[in-house]
Short mmCIF file of C-alpha atoms in Angstrom, two decimals:
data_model
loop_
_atom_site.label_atom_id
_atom_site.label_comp_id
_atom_site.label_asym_id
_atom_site.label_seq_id
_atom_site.Cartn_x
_atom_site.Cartn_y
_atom_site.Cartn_z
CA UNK A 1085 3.42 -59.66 21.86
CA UNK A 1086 5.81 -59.47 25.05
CA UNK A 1087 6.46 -62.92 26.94
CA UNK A 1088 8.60 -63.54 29.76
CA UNK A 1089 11.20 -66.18 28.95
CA UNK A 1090 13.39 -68.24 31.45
CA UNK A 1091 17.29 -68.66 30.99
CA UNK A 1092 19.22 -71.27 33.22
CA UNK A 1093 22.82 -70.45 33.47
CA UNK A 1094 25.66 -71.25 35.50
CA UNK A 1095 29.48 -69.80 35.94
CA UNK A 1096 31.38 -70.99 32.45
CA UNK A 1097 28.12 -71.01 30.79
CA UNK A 1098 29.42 -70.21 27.00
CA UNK A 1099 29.78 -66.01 26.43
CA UNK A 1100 27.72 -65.37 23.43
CA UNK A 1101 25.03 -68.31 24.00
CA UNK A 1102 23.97 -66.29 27.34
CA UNK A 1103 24.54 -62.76 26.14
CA UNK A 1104 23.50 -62.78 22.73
CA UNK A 1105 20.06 -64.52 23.43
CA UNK A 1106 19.58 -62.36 26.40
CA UNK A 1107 19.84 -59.24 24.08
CA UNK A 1108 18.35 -60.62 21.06
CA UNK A 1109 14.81 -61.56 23.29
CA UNK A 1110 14.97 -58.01 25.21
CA UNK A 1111 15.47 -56.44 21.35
CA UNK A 1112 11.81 -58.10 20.96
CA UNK A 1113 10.35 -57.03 23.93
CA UNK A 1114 10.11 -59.91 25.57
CA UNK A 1115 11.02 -59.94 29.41
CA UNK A 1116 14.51 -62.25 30.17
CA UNK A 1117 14.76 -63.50 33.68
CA UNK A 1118 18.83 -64.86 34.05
CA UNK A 1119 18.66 -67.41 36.21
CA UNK A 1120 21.31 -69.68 38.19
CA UNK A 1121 20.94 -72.11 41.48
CA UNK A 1122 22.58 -70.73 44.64
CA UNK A 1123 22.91 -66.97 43.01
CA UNK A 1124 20.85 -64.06 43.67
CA UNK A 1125 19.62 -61.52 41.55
CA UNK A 1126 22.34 -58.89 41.05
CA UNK A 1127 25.26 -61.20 41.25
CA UNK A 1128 27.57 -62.42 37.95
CA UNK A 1129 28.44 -65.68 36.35
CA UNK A 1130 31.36 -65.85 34.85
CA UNK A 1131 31.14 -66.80 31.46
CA UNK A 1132 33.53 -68.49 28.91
CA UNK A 1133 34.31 -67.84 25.27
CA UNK A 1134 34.41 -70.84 23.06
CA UNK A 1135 35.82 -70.87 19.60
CA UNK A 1136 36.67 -72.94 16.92
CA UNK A 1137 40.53 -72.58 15.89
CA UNK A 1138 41.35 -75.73 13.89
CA UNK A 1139 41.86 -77.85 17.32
CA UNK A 1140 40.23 -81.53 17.65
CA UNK A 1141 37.46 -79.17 20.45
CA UNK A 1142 36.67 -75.93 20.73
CA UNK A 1143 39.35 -73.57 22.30
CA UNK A 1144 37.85 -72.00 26.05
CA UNK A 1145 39.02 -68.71 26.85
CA UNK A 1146 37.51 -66.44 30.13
CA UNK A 1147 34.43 -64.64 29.24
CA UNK A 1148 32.69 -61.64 30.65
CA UNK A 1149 30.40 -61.60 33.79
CA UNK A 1150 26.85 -61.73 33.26
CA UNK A 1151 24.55 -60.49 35.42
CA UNK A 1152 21.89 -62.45 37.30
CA UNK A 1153 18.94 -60.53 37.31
CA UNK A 1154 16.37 -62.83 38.91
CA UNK A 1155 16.20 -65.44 42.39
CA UNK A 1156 16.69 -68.89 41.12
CA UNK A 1157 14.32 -69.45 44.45
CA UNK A 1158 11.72 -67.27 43.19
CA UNK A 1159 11.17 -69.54 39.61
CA UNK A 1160 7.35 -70.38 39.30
CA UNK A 1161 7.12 -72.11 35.79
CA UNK A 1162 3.72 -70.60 35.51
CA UNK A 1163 5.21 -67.40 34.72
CA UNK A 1164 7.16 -67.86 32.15
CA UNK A 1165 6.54 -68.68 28.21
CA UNK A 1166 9.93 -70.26 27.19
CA UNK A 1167 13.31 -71.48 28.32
CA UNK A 1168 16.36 -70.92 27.38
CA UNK A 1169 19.54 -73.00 28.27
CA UNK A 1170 23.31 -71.98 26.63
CA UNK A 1171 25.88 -73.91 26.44
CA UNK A 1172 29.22 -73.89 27.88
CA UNK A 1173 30.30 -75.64 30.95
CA UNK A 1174 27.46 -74.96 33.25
CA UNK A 1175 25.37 -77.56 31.58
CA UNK A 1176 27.40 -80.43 32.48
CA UNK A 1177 27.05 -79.18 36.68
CA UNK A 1178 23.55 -77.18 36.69
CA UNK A 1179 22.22 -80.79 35.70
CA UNK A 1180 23.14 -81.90 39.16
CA UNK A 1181 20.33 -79.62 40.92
CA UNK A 1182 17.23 -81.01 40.97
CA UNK A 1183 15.80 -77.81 40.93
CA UNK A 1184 16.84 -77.25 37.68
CA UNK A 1185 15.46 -80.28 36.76
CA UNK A 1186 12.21 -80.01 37.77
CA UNK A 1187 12.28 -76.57 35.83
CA UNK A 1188 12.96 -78.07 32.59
CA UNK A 1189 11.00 -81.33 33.00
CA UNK A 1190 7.65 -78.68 34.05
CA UNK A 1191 8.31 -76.73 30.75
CA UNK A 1192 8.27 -79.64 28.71
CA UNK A 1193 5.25 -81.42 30.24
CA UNK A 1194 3.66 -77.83 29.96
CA UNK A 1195 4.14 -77.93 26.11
CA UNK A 1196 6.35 -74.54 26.74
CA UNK A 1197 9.11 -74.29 23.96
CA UNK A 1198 12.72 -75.21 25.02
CA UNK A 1199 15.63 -73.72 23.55
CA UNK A 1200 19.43 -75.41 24.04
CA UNK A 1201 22.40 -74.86 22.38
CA UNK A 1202 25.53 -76.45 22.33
CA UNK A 1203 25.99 -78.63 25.72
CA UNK A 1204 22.47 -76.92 26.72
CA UNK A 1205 21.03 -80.60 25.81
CA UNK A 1206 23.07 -82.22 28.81
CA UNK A 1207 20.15 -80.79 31.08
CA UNK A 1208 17.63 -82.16 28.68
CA UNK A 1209 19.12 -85.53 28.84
CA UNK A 1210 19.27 -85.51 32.65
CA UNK A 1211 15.76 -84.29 32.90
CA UNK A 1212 14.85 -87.07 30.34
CA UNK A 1213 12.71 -85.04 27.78
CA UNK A 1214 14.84 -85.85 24.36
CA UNK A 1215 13.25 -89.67 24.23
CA UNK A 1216 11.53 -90.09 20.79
CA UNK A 1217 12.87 -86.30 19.08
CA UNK A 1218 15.57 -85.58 16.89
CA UNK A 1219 18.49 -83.20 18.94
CA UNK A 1220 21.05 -81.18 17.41
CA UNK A 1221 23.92 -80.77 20.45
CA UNK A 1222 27.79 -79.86 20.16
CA UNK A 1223 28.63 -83.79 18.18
CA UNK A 1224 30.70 -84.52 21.94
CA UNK A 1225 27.06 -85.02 23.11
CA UNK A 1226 25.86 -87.71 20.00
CA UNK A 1227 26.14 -90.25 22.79
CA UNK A 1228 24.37 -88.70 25.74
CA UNK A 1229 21.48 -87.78 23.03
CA UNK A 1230 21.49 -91.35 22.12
CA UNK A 1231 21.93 -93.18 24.91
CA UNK A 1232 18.89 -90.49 26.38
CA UNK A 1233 16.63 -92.54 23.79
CA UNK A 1234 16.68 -89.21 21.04
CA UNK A 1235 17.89 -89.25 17.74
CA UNK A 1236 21.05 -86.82 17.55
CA UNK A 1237 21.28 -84.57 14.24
CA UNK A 1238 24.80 -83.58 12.93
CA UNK A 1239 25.14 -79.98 12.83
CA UNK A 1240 25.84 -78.56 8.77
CA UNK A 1241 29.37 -78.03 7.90
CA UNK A 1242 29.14 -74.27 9.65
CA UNK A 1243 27.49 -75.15 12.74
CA UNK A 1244 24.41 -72.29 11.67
CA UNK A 1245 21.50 -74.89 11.37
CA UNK A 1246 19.22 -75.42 14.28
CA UNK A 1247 16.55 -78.21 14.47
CA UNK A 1248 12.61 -77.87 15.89
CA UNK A 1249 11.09 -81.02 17.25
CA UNK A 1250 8.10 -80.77 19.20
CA UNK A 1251 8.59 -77.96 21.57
CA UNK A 1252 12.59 -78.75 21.55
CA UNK A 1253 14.60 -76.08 19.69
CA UNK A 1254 18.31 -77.28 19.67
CA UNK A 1255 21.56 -76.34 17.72
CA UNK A 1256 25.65 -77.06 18.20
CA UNK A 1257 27.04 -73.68 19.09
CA UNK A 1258 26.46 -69.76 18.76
CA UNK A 1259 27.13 -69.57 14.87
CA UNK A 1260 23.33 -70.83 14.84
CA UNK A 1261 22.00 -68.10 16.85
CA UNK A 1262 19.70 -66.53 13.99
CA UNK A 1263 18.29 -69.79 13.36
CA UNK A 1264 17.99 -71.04 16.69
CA UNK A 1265 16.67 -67.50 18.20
CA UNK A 1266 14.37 -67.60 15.09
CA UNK A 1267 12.80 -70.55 15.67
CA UNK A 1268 12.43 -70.14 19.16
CA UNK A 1269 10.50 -66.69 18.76
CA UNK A 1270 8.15 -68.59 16.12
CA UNK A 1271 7.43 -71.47 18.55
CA UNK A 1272 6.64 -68.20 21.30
CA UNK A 1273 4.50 -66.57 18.46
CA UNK A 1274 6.55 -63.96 18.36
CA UNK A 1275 6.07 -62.15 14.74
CA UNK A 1276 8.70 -59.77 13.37
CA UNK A 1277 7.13 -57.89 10.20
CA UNK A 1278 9.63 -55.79 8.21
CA UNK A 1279 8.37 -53.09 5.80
CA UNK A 1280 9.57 -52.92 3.01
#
């Protein structure tokens, strides 16, 4: 059954934790609306490509431009079944709009389910809607998760795990994508049936 879904982004928001969702949920049918405050449909965010090369952090290299292809203005929660929100750096500013905010803190009151990835869970700690569930985040945020009243979850050893509590649906980084997509589409109802 096709749903529309919500994604939050912002410029630097992580390469493959916008683009490969985005695809993955229009693969299914579902409709994606790309959101970001203060852009218009048909303008870009710039996006960044995160890696993991043996550093003490991830290494941040420039992206591609995605495409916007929905009015942050013209949100109504109402309308959507889900939201997504990547990683990246646009977490750590997006937070600041109240806007965006509201958004999340409406989906979660709403019972809608919530997917974020990597620094996606700095917008669930500002909106305050980790208190009392268990939150896997990039391990930089164990602290914000904590201090936020949640429990924070190590990732496994090759960041691919991805955690479901309540109507949260969180993992570290993009090597959890078929998890975290997976679970995601579950908590939308989605069913994929393979023949075999």
């Amino acid at each position: 059954m096709s749903c529309k879904v919500l994604m939050l982004v912002g410029d630097y928001v992580e390469d493959y934790e916008a683009m490969v969702p985005f695809q993955m949920l229009l693969m299914l049918g579902h409709e994606v609306h790309a959101v970001c405050p203060g852009k218009k449909r048909g303008e870009v965010v710039r996006t960044a490509v995160h890696d993991f090369e043996g550093d003490q952090t991830y290494s941040e290299k420039r992206g591609h431009n995605f495409h916007i292809n929905y009015d942050f203005d013209a949100v109504r929660e109402e309308d959507y079944a889900g939201l997504v929100i990547p990683g990246g750096r646009a977490p750590e500013y997006i937070r600041l709009n109240p806007r965006v905010i509201e958004i999340v803190k409406n989906f979660y009151r709403a019972r809608k389910p919530i997917a974020a990835i990597c620094h996606g869970p700095q917008v669930l700690v500002a909106a305050d809607v980790v208190r009392g569930h268990r939150v896997i985040a990039y391990p930089a945020l164990k602290p914000d998760v904590e201090m936020a009243g949640g429990t924070y979850v190590p990732p496994n050893e090759t960041f691919t795990n991805a955690l479901v509590d309540g109507n949260l649906v969180t993992a570290a980084a993009w090597p959890a994508h078929p998890e975290w997509m997976r679970k995601f589409v579950e908590l939308l109802g989605t069913r994929v049936e393979h023949e075999r």
